[in-house]
mmCIF file of C-alpha atoms in Angstrom:
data_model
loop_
_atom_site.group_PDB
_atom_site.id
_atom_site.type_symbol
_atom_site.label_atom_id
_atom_site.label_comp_id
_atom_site.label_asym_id
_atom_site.label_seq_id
_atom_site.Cartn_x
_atom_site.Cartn_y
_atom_site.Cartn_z
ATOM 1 C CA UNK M 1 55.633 -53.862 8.744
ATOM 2 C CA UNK M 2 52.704 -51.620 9.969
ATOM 3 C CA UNK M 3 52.956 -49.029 12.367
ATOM 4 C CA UNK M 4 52.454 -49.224 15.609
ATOM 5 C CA UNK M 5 48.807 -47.667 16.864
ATOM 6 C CA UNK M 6 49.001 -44.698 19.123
ATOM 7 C CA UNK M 7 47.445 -44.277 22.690
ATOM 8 C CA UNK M 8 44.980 -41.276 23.527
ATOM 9 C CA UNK M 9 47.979 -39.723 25.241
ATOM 10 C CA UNK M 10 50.130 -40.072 22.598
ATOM 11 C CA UNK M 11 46.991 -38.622 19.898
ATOM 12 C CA UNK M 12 46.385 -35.571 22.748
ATOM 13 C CA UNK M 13 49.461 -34.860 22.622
ATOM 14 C CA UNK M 14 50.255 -34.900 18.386
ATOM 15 C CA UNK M 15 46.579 -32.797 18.597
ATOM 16 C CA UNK M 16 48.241 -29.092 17.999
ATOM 17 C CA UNK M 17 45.683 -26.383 15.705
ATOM 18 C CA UNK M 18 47.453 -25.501 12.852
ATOM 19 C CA UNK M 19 46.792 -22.125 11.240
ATOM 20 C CA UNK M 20 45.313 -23.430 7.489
ATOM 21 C CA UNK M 21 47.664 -22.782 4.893
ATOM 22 C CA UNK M 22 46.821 -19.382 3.081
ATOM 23 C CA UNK M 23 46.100 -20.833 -0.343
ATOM 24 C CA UNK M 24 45.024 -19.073 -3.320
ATOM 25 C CA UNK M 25 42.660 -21.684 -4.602
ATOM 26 C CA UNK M 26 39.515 -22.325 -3.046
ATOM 27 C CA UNK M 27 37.166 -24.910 -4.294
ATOM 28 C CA UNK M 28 33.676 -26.113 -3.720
ATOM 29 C CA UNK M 29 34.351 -28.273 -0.589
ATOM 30 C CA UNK M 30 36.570 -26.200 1.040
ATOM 31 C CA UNK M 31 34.088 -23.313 0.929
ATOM 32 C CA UNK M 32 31.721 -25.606 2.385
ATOM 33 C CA UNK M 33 33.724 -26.886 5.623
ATOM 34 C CA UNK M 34 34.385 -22.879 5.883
ATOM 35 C CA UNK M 35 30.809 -22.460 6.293
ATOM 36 C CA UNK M 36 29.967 -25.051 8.377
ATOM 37 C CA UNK M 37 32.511 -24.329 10.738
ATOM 38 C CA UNK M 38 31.945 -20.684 11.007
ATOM 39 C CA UNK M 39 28.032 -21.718 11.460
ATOM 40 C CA UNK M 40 29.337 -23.737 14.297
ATOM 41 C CA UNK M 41 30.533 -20.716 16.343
ATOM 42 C CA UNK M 42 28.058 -18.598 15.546
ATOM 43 C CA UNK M 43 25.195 -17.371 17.957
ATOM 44 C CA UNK M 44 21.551 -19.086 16.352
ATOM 45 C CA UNK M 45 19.863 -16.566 15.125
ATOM 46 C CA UNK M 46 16.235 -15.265 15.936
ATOM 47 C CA UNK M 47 13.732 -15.724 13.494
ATOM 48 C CA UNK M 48 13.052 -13.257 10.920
ATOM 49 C CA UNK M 49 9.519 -11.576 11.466
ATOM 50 C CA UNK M 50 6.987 -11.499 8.773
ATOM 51 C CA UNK M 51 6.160 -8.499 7.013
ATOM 52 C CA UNK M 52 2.927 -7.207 6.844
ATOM 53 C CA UNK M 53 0.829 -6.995 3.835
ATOM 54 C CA UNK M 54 -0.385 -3.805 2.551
ATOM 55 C CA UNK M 55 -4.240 -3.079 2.337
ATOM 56 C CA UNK M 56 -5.517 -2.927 -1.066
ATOM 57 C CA UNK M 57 -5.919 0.499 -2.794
ATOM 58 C CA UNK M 58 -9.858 0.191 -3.790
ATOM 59 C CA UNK M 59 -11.917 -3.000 -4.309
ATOM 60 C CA UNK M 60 -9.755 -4.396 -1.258
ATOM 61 C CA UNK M 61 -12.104 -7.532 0.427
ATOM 62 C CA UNK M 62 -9.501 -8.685 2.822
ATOM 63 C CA UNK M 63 -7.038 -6.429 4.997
ATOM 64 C CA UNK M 64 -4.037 -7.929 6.664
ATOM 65 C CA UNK M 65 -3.618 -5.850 10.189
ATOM 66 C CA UNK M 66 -0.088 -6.238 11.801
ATOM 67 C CA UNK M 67 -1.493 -8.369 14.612
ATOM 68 C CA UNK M 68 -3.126 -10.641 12.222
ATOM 69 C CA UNK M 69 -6.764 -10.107 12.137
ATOM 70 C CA UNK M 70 -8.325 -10.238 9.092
ATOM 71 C CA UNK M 71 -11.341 -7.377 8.493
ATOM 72 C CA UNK M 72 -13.754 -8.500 5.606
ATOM 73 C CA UNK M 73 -15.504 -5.569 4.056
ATOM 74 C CA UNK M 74 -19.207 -6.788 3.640
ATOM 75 C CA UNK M 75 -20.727 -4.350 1.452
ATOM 76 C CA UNK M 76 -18.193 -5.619 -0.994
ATOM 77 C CA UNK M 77 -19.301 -8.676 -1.866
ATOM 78 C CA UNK M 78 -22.467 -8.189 -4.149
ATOM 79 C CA UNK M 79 -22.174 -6.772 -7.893
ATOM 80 C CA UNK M 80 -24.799 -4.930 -8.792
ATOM 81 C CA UNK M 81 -25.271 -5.214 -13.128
ATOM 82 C CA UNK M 82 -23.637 -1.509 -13.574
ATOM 83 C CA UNK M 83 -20.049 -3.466 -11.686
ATOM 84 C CA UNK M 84 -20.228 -6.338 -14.226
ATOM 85 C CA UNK M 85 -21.003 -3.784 -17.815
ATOM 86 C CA UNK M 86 -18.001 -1.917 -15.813
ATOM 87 C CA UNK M 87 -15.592 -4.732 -16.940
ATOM 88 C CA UNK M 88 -13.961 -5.078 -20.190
ATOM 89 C CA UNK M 89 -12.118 -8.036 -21.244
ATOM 90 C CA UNK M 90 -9.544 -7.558 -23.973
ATOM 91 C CA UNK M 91 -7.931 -11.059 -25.738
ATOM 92 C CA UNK M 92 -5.311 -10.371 -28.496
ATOM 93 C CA UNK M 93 -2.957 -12.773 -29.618
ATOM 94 C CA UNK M 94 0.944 -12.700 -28.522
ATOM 95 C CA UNK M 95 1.822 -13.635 -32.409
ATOM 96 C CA UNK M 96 2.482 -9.974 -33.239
ATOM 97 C CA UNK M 97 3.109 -6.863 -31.209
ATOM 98 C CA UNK M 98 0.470 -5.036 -33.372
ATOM 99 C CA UNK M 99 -2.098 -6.592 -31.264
ATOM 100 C CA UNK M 100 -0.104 -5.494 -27.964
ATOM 101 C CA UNK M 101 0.026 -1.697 -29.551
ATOM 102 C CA UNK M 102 -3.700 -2.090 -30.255
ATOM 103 C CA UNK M 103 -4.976 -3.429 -27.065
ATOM 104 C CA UNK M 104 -3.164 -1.172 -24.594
ATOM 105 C CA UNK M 105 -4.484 1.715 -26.812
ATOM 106 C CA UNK M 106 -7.637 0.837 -26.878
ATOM 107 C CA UNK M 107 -7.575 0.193 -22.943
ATOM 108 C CA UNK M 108 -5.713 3.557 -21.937
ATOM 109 C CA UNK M 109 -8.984 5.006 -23.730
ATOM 110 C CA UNK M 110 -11.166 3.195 -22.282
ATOM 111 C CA UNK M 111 -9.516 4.010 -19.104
ATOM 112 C CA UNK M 112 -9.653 7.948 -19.702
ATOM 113 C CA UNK M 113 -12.800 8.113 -20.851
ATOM 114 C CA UNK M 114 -15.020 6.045 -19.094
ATOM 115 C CA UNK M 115 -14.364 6.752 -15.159
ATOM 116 C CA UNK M 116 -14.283 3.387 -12.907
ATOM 117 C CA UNK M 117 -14.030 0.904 -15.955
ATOM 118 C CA UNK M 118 -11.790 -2.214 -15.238
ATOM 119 C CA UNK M 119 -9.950 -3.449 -18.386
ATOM 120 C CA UNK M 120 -8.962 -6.563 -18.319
ATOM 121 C CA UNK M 121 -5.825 -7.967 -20.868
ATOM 122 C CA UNK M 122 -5.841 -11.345 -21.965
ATOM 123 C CA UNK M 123 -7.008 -13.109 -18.412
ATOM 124 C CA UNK M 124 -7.064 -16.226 -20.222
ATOM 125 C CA UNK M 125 -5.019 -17.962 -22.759
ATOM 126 C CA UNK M 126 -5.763 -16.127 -25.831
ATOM 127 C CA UNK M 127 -6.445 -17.809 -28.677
ATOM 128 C CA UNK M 128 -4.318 -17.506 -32.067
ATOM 129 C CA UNK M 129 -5.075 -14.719 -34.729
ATOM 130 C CA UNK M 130 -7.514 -13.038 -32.288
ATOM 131 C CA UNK M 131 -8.271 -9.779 -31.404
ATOM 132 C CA UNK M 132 -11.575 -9.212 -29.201
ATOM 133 C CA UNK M 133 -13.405 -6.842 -27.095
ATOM 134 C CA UNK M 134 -16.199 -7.774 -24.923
ATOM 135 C CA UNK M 135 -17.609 -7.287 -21.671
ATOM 136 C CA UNK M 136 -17.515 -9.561 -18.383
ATOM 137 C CA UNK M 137 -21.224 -10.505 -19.271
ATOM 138 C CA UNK M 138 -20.416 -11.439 -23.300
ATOM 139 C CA UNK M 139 -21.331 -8.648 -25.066
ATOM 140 C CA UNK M 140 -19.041 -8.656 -27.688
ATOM 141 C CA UNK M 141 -17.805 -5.255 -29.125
ATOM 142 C CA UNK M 142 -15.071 -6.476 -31.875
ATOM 143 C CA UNK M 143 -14.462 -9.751 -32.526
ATOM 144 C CA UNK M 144 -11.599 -10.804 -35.072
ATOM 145 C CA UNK M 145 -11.114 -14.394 -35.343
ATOM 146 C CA UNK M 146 -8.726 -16.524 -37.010
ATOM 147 C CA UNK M 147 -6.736 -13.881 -38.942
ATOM 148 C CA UNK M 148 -3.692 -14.749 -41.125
ATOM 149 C CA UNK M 149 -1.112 -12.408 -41.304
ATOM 150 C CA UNK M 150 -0.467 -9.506 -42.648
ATOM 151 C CA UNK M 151 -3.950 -8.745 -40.295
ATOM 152 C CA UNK M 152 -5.161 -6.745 -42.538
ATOM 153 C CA UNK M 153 -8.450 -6.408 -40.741
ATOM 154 C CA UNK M 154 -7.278 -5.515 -37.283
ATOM 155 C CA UNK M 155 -5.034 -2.650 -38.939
ATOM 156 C CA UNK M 156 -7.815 -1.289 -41.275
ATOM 157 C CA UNK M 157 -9.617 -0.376 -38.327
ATOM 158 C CA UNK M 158 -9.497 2.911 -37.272
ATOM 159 C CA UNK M 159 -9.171 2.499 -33.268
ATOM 160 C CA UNK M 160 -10.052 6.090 -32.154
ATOM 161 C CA UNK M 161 -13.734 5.349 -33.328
ATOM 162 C CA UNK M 162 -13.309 1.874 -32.217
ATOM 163 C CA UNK M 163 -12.713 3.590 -28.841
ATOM 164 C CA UNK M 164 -15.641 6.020 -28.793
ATOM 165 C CA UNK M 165 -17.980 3.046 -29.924
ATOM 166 C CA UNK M 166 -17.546 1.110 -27.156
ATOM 167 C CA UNK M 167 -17.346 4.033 -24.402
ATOM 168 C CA UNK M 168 -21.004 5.144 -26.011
ATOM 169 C CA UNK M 169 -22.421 1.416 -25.159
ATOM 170 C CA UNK M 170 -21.057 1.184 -21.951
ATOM 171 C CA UNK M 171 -22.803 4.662 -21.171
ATOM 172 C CA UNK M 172 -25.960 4.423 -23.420
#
């Protein structure tokens, strides 16, 4: 036969908190209910502030102020032809690290020895086999296409005069 149900006196009075038995095993539920109680007796918490974003170095169009106002530089926003010839795009394939060596040699030289000049590596997906230097506006420098491996092109060329080739058109 079933039991008898209880009364709310009789259930107030069987309610008595229990200290939870110190176990050594704690599993995924159990960490959960210990979370949501402990969230339950917590204070809510403020909301976190946002940070604020730091002003660009150079080149910067939009600055981020700490009250929020955005400043837009306006003399910024035209290139003149010399900005554009300032750009170099470099696209060499991932296939091989030769191409890596090769491209961030060729732009650290760039970089020293023409002042201002923004290389750019691989903005786009490069293409497979490839190693090319151009500038922004298309004028192509080197252009390797389609190589098989063992690249025998790309590592027959010597890059030092590779290097001063292109720093004499972007000057000249």
């Amino acid at each position: 036969m079933a039991p008898r149900k209880r009364t709310k006196n009789q259930e107030e009075d069987l309610v008595v908190e229990k200290p939870a038995p110190a176990t050594s095993r704690l599993t995924r539920s159990s960490a959960r209910l210990a979370a949501n109680s402990k969230a339950d007796l917590t204070v809510t918490e403020l909301p976190k502030s946002k940070k604020a974003k730091r002003a660009p170095k150079e080149n910067g169009k939009v600055e981020e102020v700490e009250n929020k106002e955005v400043k837009v530089d306006v003399g910024l926003g035209k290139l003149d032809k010399d900005a554009k010839s300032r750009t170099v795009v470099i696209e060499h394939c991932k296939q091989c690290q030769s191409f890596k060596k090769r491209a961030i040699q060729v732009q650290t030289g760039l970089e020293n020895g023409v002042p201002g000049i923004t290389v750019l590596l691989n903005p786009d997906k490069p293409r497979r086999g490839c190693f090319e230097i151009r500038s922004e506006d298309g004028e192509k420098f080197i252009s390797l296409l389609d190589m098989k491996r063992p690249f025998t092109r790309m590592k027959e060329l010597n890059m030092d005069e590779v290097i001063s080739d292109i720093i004499e058109k972007i000057k000249g």
